Amino acid sequence: MAWSQLEVFSLHKEMIHRAVTDEELRRKLLADPNAALEELGGKPLPEGYRLKVIENDPAYTSTYG
């Protein structure tokens, strides 16, 4: 079954909100983002779909001022 753009957008939004408080989901996303997204969405991602997850680390945040 194909993914609609709305489904992908909604799933990304849910993934971000849950990863903030769910350590297990965050680890899965960092290790294998596509598998974590498929698990969360309940169906396979489209062939060729690639997701890259980068953890927000304050050590890499630059402040300009």
Rosetta silent file (secondary structure, phi, psi, omega in degrees, C-alpha in Angstrom):
SEQUENCE: MAWSQLEVFSLHKEMIHRAVTDEELRRKLLADPNAALEELGGKPLPEGYRLKVIENDPAYTSTYG
SCORE:     score description
SCORE:     0.000 S_00000001
   1 L     0.000  132.664 -176.730    0.000    0.000    0.000 S_00000001
   2 L   -76.047  152.767  176.229    1.425    3.399   -0.996 S_00000001
   3 L   -91.032  138.010  172.219    2.088    6.214    1.427 S_00000001
   4 L   -88.600  159.778  178.567    0.344    9.535    0.937 S_00000001
   5 H   -60.955  -36.715  178.778    2.262   12.751    1.518 S_00000001
   6 H   -64.795  -40.023  178.345   -0.032   13.489    4.492 S_00000001
   7 H   -63.100  -44.029  179.607    0.781   10.099    6.047 S_00000001
   8 H   -62.976  -46.310  179.620    4.519   10.712    5.714 S_00000001
   9 H   -60.466  -47.080 -179.428    4.207   14.222    7.184 S_00000001
  10 H   -63.206  -40.175 -179.707    2.061   12.990   10.094 S_00000001
  11 H   -67.867  -41.005  175.978    4.419   10.122   10.823 S_00000001
  12 H   -59.502  -44.779 -179.610    7.463   12.417   10.830 S_00000001
  13 H   -61.649  -46.504  179.045    5.675   14.737   13.241 S_00000001
  14 H   -62.922  -42.256 -179.465    4.709   11.862   15.560 S_00000001
  15 H   -59.050  -45.847 -179.452    8.230   10.424   15.363 S_00000001
  16 H   -63.328  -46.630 -179.348    9.807   13.708   16.448 S_00000001
  17 H   -63.262  -41.411 -178.404    7.407   14.210   19.353 S_00000001
  18 H   -73.106  -35.906 -177.564    7.831   10.643   20.621 S_00000001
  19 H   -65.622  -22.480  178.995   11.615   10.556   20.230 S_00000001
  20 H   -64.597  -36.584 -175.318   11.938   13.448   22.672 S_00000001
  21 H  -113.921  -13.338 -175.990   10.686   11.313   25.559 S_00000001
  22 L  -105.451   98.248 -176.237   11.046    7.711   24.331 S_00000001
  23 H   -60.388  -40.037 -179.631   14.695    6.656   24.683 S_00000001
  24 H   -63.065  -45.070  178.153   14.126    3.280   22.984 S_00000001
  25 H   -62.950  -41.442  179.871   12.542    4.907   19.914 S_00000001
  26 H   -61.274  -42.833  178.125   15.353    7.459   19.767 S_00000001
  27 H   -62.613  -42.486  178.864   17.964    4.666   19.789 S_00000001
  28 H   -62.605  -42.898 -179.440   16.094    2.804   17.030 S_00000001
  29 H   -63.070  -40.110 -179.806   15.857    5.964   14.929 S_00000001
  30 H   -71.724  -34.685 -178.330   19.571    6.653   15.252 S_00000001
  31 H   -78.234  -44.209 -176.755   20.526    3.033   14.490 S_00000001
  32 L  -153.114   82.451 -174.180   18.121    2.323   11.596 S_00000001
  33 H   -56.597  -42.255 -177.957   15.743    5.206   10.802 S_00000001
  34 H   -64.957  -42.567  179.398   13.852    3.444    7.997 S_00000001
  35 H   -64.371  -40.651  179.370   13.139    0.341   10.095 S_00000001
  36 H   -64.423  -40.895  179.964   11.980    2.495   13.017 S_00000001
  37 H   -67.819  -40.138  176.315    9.696    4.505   10.741 S_00000001
  38 H   -62.407  -42.297  178.872    8.238    1.348    9.186 S_00000001
  39 H   -62.782  -44.640 -179.844    7.592   -0.059   12.654 S_00000001
  40 H   -67.057  -38.737 -177.677    5.927    3.166   13.784 S_00000001
  41 H   -83.910  -19.313  177.139    3.895    3.483   10.578 S_00000001
  42 L    80.119   12.359  176.647    2.923   -0.167   10.384 S_00000001
  43 L  -158.002  158.702 -177.918    3.815   -0.678    6.733 S_00000001
  44 L   -63.676  146.355  175.376    6.882   -0.761    4.475 S_00000001
  45 L   -76.396  157.793  177.304    8.325    2.498    3.219 S_00000001
  46 L   -59.572  145.943  178.883    8.388    3.161   -0.523 S_00000001
  47 L   -57.638  134.152  178.974   11.347    1.608   -2.343 S_00000001
  48 L    86.888   -5.712  178.934   14.267    4.010   -2.408 S_00000001
  49 L   -70.043  131.437  179.097   12.973    6.094    0.514 S_00000001
  50 L  -129.282  134.737  178.729   15.825    7.222    2.717 S_00000001
  51 L  -124.611  132.916  177.220   15.598    8.910    6.080 S_00000001
  52 L  -117.778  126.651 -179.828   18.548   10.379    7.931 S_00000001
  53 L  -112.245  129.328  179.009   18.217   11.113   11.642 S_00000001
  54 L  -122.506  125.328  179.747   20.672   13.410   13.383 S_00000001
  55 L   -74.955  134.876  178.762   20.608   13.796   17.139 S_00000001
  56 L   -76.294  108.359 -177.572   20.551   17.393   18.295 S_00000001
  57 L  -114.249  118.739 -178.865   23.745   17.705   20.332 S_00000001
  58 H   -56.051  -24.281  179.816   24.426   21.065   22.012 S_00000001
  59 H   -65.630  -20.603 -178.889   28.155   20.479   21.492 S_00000001
  60 H  -106.014    7.295 -178.650   27.582   20.996   17.759 S_00000001
  61 L   -90.907  127.756  177.202   25.294   24.011   18.017 S_00000001
  62 L   -99.694  141.717  177.163   26.814   27.318   16.992 S_00000001
  63 L  -117.608  126.550  178.108   25.604   30.619   18.349 S_00000001
  64 L  -105.917  139.715 -178.680   26.111   33.775   16.364 S_00000001
  65 L  -160.469    0.000    0.000   25.787   37.073   18.092 S_00000001
